[in-house]
Short mmCIF file of C-alpha atoms in Angstrom, two decimals:
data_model
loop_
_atom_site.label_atom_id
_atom_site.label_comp_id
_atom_site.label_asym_id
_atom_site.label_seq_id
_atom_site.Cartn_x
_atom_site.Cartn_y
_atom_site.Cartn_z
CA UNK A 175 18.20 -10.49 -50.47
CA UNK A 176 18.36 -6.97 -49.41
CA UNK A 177 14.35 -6.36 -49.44
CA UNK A 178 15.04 -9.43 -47.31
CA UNK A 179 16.94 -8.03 -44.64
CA UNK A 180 15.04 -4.81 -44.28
CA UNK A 181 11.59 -6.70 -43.79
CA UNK A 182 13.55 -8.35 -41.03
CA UNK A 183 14.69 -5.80 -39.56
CA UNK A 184 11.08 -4.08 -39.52
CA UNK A 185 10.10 -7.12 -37.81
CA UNK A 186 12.47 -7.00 -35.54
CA UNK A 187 11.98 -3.05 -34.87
CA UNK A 188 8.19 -3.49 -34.70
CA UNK A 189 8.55 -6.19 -32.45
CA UNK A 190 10.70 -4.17 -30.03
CA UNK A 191 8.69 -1.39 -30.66
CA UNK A 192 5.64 -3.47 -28.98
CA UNK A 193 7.59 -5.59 -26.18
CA UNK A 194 8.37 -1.33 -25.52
CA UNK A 195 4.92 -0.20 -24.94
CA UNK A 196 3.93 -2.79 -23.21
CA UNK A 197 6.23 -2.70 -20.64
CA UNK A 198 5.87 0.81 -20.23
CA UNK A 199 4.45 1.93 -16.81
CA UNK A 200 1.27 3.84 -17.08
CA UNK A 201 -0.28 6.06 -14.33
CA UNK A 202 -3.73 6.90 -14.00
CA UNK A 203 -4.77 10.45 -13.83
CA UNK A 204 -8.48 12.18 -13.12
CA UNK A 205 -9.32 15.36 -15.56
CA UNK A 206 -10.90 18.43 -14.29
CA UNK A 207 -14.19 16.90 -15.73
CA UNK A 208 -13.94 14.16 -13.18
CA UNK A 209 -12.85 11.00 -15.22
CA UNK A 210 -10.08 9.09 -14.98
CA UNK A 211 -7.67 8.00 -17.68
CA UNK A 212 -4.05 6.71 -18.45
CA UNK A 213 -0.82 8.73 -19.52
CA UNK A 214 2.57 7.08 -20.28
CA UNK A 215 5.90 8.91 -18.81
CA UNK A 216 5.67 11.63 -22.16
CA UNK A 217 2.52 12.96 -20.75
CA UNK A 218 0.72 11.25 -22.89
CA UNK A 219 -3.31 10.01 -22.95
CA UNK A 220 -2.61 6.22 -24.07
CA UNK A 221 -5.87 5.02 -22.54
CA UNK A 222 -8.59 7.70 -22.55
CA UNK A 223 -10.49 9.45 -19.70
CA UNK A 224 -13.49 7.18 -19.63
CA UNK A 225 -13.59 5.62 -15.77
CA UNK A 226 -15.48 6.66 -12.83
CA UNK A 227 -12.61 5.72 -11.18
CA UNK A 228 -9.06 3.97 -11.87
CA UNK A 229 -6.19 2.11 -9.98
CA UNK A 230 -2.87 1.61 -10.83
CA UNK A 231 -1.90 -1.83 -12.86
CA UNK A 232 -0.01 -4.00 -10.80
CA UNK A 233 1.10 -7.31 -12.72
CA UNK A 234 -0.49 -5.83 -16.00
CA UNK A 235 -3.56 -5.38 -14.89
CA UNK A 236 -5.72 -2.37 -14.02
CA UNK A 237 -8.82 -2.39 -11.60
CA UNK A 238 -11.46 0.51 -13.22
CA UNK A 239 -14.78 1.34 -12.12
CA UNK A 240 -17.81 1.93 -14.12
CA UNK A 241 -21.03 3.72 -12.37
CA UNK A 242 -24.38 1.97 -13.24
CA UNK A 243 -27.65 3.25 -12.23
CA UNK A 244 -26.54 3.98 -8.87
CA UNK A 245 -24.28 1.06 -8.38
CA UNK A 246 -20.61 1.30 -8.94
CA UNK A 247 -19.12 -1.88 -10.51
CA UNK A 248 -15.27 -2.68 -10.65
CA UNK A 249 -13.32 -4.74 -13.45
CA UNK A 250 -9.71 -4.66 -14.93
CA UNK A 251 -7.92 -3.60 -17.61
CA UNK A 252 -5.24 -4.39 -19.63
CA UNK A 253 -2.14 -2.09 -20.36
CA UNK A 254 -3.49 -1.51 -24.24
CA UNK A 255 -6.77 -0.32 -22.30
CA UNK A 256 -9.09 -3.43 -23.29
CA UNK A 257 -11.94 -4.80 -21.00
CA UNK A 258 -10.46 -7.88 -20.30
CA UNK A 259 -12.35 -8.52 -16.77
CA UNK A 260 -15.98 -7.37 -17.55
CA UNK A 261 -17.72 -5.08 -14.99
CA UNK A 262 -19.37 -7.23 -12.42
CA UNK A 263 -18.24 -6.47 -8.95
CA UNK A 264 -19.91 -4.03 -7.18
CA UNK A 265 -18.31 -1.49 -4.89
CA UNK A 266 -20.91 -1.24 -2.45
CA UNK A 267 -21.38 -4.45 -1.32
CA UNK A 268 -17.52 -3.67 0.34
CA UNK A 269 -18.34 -0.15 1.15
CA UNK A 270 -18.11 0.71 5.17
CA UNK A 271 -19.85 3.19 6.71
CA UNK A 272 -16.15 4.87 7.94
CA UNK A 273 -15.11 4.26 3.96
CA UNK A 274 -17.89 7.03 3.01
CA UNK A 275 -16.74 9.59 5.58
CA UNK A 276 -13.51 8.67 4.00
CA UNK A 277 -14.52 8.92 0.47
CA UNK A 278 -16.36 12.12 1.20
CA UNK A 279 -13.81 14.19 2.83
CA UNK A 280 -11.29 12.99 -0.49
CA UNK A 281 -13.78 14.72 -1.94
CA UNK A 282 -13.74 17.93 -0.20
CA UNK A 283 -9.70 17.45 -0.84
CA UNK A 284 -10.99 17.50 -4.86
CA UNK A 285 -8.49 13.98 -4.70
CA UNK A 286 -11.44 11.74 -6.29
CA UNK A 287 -14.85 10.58 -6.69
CA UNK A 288 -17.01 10.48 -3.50
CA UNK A 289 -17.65 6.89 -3.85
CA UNK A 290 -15.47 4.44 -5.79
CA UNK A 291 -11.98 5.55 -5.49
CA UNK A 292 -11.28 5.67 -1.55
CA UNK A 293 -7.86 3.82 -1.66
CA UNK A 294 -8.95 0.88 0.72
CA UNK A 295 -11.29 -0.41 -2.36
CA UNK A 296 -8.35 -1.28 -4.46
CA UNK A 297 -8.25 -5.21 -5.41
CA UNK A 298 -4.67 -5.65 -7.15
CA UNK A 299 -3.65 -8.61 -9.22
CA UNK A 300 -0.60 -9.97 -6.89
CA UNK A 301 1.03 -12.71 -7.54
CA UNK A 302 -1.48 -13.88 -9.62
CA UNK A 303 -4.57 -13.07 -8.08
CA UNK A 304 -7.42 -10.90 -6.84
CA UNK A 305 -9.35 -10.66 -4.36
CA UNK A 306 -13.35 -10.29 -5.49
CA UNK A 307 -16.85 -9.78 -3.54
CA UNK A 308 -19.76 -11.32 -4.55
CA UNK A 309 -23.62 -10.16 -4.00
CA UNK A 310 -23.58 -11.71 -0.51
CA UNK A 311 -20.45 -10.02 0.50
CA UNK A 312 -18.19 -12.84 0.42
CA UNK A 313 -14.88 -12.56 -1.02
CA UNK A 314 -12.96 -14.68 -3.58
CA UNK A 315 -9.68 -14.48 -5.93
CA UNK A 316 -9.91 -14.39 -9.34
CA UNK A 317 -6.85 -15.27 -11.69
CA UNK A 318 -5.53 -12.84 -13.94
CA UNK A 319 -8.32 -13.91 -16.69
CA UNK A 320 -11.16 -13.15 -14.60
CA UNK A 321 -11.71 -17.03 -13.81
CA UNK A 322 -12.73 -17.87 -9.80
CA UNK A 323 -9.76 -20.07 -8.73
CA UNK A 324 -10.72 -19.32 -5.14
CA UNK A 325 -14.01 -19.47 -3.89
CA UNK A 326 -16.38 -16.97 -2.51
CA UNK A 327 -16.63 -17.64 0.98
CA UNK A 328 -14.40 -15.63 3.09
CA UNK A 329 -15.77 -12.61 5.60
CA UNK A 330 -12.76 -10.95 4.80
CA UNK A 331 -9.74 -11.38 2.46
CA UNK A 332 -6.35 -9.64 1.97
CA UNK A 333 -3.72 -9.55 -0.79
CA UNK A 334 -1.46 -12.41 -1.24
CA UNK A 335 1.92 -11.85 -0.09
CA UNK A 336 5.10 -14.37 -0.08
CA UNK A 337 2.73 -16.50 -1.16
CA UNK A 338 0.14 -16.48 1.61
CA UNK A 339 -3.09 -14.26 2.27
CA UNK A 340 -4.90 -13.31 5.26
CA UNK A 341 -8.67 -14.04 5.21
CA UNK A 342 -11.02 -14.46 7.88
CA UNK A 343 -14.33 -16.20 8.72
CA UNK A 344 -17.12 -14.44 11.09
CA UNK A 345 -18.05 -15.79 14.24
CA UNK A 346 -21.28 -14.65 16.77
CA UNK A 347 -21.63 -16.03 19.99
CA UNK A 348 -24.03 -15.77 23.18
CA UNK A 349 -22.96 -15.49 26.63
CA UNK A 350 -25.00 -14.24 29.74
CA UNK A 351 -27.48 -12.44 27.77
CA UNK A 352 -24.59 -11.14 25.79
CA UNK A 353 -24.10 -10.84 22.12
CA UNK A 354 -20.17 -11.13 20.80
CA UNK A 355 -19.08 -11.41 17.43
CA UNK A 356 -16.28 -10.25 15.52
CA UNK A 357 -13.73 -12.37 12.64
CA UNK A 358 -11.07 -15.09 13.34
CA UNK A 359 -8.09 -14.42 10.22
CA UNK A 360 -6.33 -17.75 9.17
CA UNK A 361 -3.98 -17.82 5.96
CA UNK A 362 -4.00 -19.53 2.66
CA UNK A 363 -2.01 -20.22 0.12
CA UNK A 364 -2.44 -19.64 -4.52
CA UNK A 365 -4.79 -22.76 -4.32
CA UNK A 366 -6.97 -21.48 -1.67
CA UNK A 367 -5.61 -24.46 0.59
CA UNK A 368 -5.77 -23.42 4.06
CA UNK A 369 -2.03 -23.30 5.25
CA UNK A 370 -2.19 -21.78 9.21
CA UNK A 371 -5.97 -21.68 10.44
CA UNK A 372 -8.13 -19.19 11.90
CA UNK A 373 -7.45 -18.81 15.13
CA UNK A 374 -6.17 -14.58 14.98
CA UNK A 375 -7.48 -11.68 15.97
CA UNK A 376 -6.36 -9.78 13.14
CA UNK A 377 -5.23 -10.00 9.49
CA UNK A 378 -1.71 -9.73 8.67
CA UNK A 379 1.21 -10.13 5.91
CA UNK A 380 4.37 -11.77 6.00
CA UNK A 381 7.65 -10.20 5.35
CA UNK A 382 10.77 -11.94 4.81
CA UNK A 383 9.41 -15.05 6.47
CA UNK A 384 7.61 -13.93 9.10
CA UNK A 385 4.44 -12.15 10.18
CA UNK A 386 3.33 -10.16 13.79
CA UNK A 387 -0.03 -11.58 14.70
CA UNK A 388 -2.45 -11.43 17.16
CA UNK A 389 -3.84 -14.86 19.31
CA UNK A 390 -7.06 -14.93 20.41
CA UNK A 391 -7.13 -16.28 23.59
CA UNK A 392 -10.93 -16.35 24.21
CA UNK A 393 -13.87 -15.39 21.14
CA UNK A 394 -14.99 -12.29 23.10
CA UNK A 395 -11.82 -10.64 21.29
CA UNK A 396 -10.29 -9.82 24.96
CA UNK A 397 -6.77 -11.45 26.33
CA UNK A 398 -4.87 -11.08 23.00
CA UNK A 399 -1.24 -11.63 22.83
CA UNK A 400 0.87 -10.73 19.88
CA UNK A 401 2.91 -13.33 18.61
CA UNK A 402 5.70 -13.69 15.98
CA UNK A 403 5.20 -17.00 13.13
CA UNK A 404 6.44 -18.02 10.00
CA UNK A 405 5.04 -19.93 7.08
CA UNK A 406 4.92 -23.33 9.17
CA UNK A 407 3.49 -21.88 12.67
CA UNK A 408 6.65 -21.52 14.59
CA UNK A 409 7.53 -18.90 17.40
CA UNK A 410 11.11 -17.80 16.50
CA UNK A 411 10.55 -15.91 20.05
CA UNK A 412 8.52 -14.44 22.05
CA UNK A 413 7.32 -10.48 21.39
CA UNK A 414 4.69 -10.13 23.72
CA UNK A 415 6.25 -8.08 26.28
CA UNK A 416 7.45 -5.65 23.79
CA UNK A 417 4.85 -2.03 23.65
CA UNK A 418 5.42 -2.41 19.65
CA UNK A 419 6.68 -5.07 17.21
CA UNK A 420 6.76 -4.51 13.64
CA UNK A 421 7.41 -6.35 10.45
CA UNK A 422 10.93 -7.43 9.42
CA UNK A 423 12.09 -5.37 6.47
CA UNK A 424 16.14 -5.45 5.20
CA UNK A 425 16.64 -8.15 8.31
CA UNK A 426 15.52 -5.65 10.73
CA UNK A 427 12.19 -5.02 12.65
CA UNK A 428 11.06 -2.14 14.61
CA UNK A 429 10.32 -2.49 18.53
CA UNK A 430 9.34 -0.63 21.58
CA UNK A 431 9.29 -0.93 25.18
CA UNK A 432 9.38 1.11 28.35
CA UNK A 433 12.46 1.64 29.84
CA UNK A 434 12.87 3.88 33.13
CA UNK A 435 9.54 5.19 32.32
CA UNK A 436 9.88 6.43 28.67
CA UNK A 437 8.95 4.47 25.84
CA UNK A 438 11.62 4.07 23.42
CA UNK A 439 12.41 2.15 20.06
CA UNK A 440 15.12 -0.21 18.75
CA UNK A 441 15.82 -2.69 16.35
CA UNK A 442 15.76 -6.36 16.55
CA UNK A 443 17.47 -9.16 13.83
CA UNK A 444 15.57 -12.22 12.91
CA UNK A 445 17.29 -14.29 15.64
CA UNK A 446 15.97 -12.30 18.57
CA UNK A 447 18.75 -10.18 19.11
CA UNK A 448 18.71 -6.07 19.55
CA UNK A 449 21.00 -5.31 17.33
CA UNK A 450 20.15 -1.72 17.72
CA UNK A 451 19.78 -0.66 21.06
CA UNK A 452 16.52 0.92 22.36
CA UNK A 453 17.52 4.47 22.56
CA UNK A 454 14.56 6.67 20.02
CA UNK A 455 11.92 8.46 20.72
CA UNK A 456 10.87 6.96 17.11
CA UNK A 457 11.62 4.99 14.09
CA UNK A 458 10.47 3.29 11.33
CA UNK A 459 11.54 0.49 8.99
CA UNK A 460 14.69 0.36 6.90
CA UNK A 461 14.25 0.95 3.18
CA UNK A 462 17.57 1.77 1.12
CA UNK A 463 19.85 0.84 4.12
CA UNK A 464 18.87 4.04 5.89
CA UNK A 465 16.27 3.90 8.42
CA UNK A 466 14.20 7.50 9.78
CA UNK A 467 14.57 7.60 14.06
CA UNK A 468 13.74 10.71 16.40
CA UNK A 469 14.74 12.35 19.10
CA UNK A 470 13.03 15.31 21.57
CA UNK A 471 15.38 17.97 21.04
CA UNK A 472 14.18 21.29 23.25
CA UNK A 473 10.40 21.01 22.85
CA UNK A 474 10.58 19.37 19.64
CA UNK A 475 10.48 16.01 17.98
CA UNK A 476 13.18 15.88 14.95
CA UNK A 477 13.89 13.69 12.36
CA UNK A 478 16.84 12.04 11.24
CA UNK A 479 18.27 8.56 9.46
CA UNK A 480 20.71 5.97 10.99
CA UNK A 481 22.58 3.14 8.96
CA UNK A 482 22.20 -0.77 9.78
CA UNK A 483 24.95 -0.02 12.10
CA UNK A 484 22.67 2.43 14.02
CA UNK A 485 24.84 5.21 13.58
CA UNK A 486 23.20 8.72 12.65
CA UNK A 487 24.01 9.41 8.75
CA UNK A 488 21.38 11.97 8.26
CA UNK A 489 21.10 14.29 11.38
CA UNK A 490 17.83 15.61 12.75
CA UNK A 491 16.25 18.61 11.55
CA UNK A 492 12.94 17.22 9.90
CA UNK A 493 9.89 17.09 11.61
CA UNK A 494 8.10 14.39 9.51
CA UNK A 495 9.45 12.06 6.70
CA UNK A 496 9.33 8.97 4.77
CA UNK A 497 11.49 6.27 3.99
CA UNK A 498 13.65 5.75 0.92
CA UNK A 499 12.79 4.77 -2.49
CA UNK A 500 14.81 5.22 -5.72
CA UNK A 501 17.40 6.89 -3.68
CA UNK A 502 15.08 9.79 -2.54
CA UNK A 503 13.02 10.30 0.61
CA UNK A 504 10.06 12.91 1.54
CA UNK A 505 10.78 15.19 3.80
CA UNK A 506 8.33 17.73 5.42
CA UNK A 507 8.20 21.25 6.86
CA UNK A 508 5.40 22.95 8.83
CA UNK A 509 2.47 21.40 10.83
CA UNK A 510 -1.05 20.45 11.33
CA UNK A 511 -1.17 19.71 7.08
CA UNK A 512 -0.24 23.33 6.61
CA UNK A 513 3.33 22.40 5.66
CA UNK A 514 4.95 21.81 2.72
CA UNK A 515 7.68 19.02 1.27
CA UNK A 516 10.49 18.35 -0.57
CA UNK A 517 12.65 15.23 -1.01
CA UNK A 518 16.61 14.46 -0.29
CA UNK A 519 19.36 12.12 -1.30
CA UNK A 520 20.85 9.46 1.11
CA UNK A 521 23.52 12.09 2.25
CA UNK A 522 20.57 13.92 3.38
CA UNK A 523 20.83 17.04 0.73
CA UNK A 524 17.91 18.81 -0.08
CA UNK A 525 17.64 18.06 -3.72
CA UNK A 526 14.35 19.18 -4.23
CA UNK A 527 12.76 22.25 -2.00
CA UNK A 528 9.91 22.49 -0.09
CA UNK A 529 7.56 23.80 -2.63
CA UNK A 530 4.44 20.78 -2.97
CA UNK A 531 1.66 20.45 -0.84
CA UNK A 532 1.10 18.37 2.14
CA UNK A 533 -1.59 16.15 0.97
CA UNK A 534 -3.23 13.95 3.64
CA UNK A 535 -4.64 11.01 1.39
CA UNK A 536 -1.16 10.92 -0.54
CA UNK A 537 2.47 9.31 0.21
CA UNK A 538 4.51 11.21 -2.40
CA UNK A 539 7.11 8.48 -3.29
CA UNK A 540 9.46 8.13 -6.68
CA UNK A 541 8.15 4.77 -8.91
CA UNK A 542 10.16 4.06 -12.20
CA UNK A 543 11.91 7.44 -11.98
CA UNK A 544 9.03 9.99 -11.48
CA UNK A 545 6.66 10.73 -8.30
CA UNK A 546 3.39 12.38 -8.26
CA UNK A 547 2.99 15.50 -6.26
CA UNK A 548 0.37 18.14 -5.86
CA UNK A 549 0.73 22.17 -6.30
CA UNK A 550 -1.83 24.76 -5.89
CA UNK A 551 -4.13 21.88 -5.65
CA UNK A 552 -2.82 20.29 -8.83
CA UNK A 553 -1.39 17.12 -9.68
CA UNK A 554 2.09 16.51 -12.06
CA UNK A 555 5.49 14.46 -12.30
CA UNK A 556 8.66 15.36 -11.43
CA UNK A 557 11.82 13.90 -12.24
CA UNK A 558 14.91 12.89 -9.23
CA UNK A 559 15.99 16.75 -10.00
CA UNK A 560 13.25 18.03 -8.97
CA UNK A 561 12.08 19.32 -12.70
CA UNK A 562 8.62 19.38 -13.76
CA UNK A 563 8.01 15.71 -15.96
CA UNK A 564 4.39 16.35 -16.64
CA UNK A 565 2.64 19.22 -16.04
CA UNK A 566 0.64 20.28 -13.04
CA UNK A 567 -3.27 19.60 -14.67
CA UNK A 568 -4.67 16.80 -12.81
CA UNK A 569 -7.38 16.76 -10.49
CA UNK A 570 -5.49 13.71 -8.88
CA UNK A 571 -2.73 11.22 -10.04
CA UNK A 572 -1.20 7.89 -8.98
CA UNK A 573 2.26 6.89 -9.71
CA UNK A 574 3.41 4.90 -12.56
CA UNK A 575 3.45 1.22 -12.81
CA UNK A 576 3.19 -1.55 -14.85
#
């Protein structure tokens, strides 16, 4: 009986034990050598540096690439480091000519691989699917077993998003001698059924309901007028006379206008009303409750937060930073990239000092308790104190996720 009750418990443990490490968040990480690899929140290798290139997982899957005779090739990963998505997408048939100046000058930044690992070639698994290319550069999603649920036959595709993606078809016309083209961006939905048609200028995601997009009024692309929908079509109101409308994000969007001759921002509920007036020289979304506006003080442009109430909580002194996320926001100091950053609390302490590099081709955010930031052109973890996680030893480093 007693043997009994300790195999079960060894069950149990073991059982635990896996549910544990497979739930752990992994972040991939490129050696000095140039390969890219896995490491759990210990520091440790748990997948071993043997990608051209890797992504972060995102809904336990990985996307890794693979260089063969001169092609690149993408497929995924699972978090025990299997091949469970065979190599068979190829990274140049996506590849831009603006994507290689990008990819090149990551290089010069010793961030990555030339070709391969510019961010914008990332195909996540979200909410259940991924988008794919095929040989004749038309795109697809894939489920998360590798199986084509949606066909290849989009121009363009996006990431699904409350439960919709933004894909596009191509479209060339003639007129007087003329030669237009350019894309027309409809959404679907997880079955590839086309929910809004293409009839935008411009891809786009919804948030909270609702998405900014822009109407093409004639195919030349000219006479567009931005227009706010939700999932069934409708125009809550009319943004078109606004400078700047942005997404909704805690209830709240960004706009901006000219008023008396200066452009400045507010922010506007989901019924139409400014519940905010327009009175910054700047602002972004709110993330945490807390929102970053500016304001031309002298001959500068600070940086401060405001509340959903639009009262200032965090006075300006910054001259760049970033929203919140696990109750920490990046702050910098300096100019032109020469600067350096640190993060602070919601009561706008500096918790941890300007020390890490500004890095052009990084947003240094905290994801399941640690953020990846660059020193003397190396790449470790800290911690919400500010202490070192994992050491500074990577060429370049993602955040963790599962």
């Amino acid at each position: 009986m007693k043997k009994s009750i300790q195999l079960c418990m060894l069950s149990i443990f073991l059982f635990a034990s896996f549910n544990l490490y497979a739930n752990s968040p992994l972040a991939a990480v490129m050696n000095r050598k140039g390969k890219w690899g896995y490491i759990n929140q210990k520091g440790k290798v748990v997948i071993p540096f043997r990608f051209y290139c890797a992504y972060p997982f995102s809904e336990g899957r990985a996307q890794v690439v693979k260089k063969v005779k001169g092609d690149y090739l993408w497929g995924y990963i699972d978090v025990k480091g299997k091949l469970v998505i065979p190599y068979q997408w190829s990274i140049k048939n996506r590849v831009t000519r603006g994507q290689i100046i990008a990819a090149n000058e990551m290089k010069k930044y010793e961030s990555a691989n030339a070709i391969g690992c510019e961010p914008t070639f990332w195909s996540p698994h979200k909410e259940g699917r991924a988008k794919v290319i095929n040989d004749k550069k038309k795109w697809g999603y894939i489920d998360k077993s590798g199986k084509l649920v949606i066909p290849y036959k989009y121009s363009r595709a996006w990431n699904f998003h409350e439960g919709l993606a933004s894909v596009a078809k191509r479209w060339v016309i003639n007129r007087r001698s003329v030669r237009y083209s350019g894309y027309s961006w409809g959404f679907i939905n997880r079955d590839g059924k086309m929910k809004i048609y293409y009839e935008y200028a411009a891809p786009a995601n919804f948030y909270e309901g609702m998405a900014v997009v822009l109407k093409q009024r004639r195919k030349t692309g000219y006479h567009q007028i931005r227009k706010l929908i939700d999932k069934k079509k409708r125009h809550p109101f009319r943004i078109n006379h606004y400078r700047y409308f942005s997404v909704f994000q805690e209830g709240l969007a960004v706009v901006k206008s000219k008023i008396k001759g200066k452009y400045l921002y507010g922010y506007m509920n989901q019924k139409g009303k400014m519940v905010i007036p327009q009175k910054f020289e700047g602002a972004s979304l709110f993330a945490q409750g807390l929102a970053p506006v500016a304001k031309i003080i002298g001959k500068r442009k600070l940086v401060g937060f405001i509340n959903q109430k639009g009262k200032i909580v965090i006075p300006y002194r910054f001259e760049r930073v970033e929203g919140f996320k696990e109750g920490r926001a990046l702050v910098f100091k300096g100019r032109h990239g020469r600067g350096k950053t640190g993060f602070i609390n919601k009561k706008g302490k500096l918790i941890i000092p300007f020390v890490y590099d500004f890095f052009l081709y990084a947003r240094y955010r905290f994801k399941n308790g640690l953020a990846a930031v660059r020193k003397k052109k190396k790449w470790g973890y800290i911690n919400k104190k500010g202490k070192v996680a994992i050491p500074f030893k990577y060429q370049y480093a993602h955040n963790f996720s599962r």
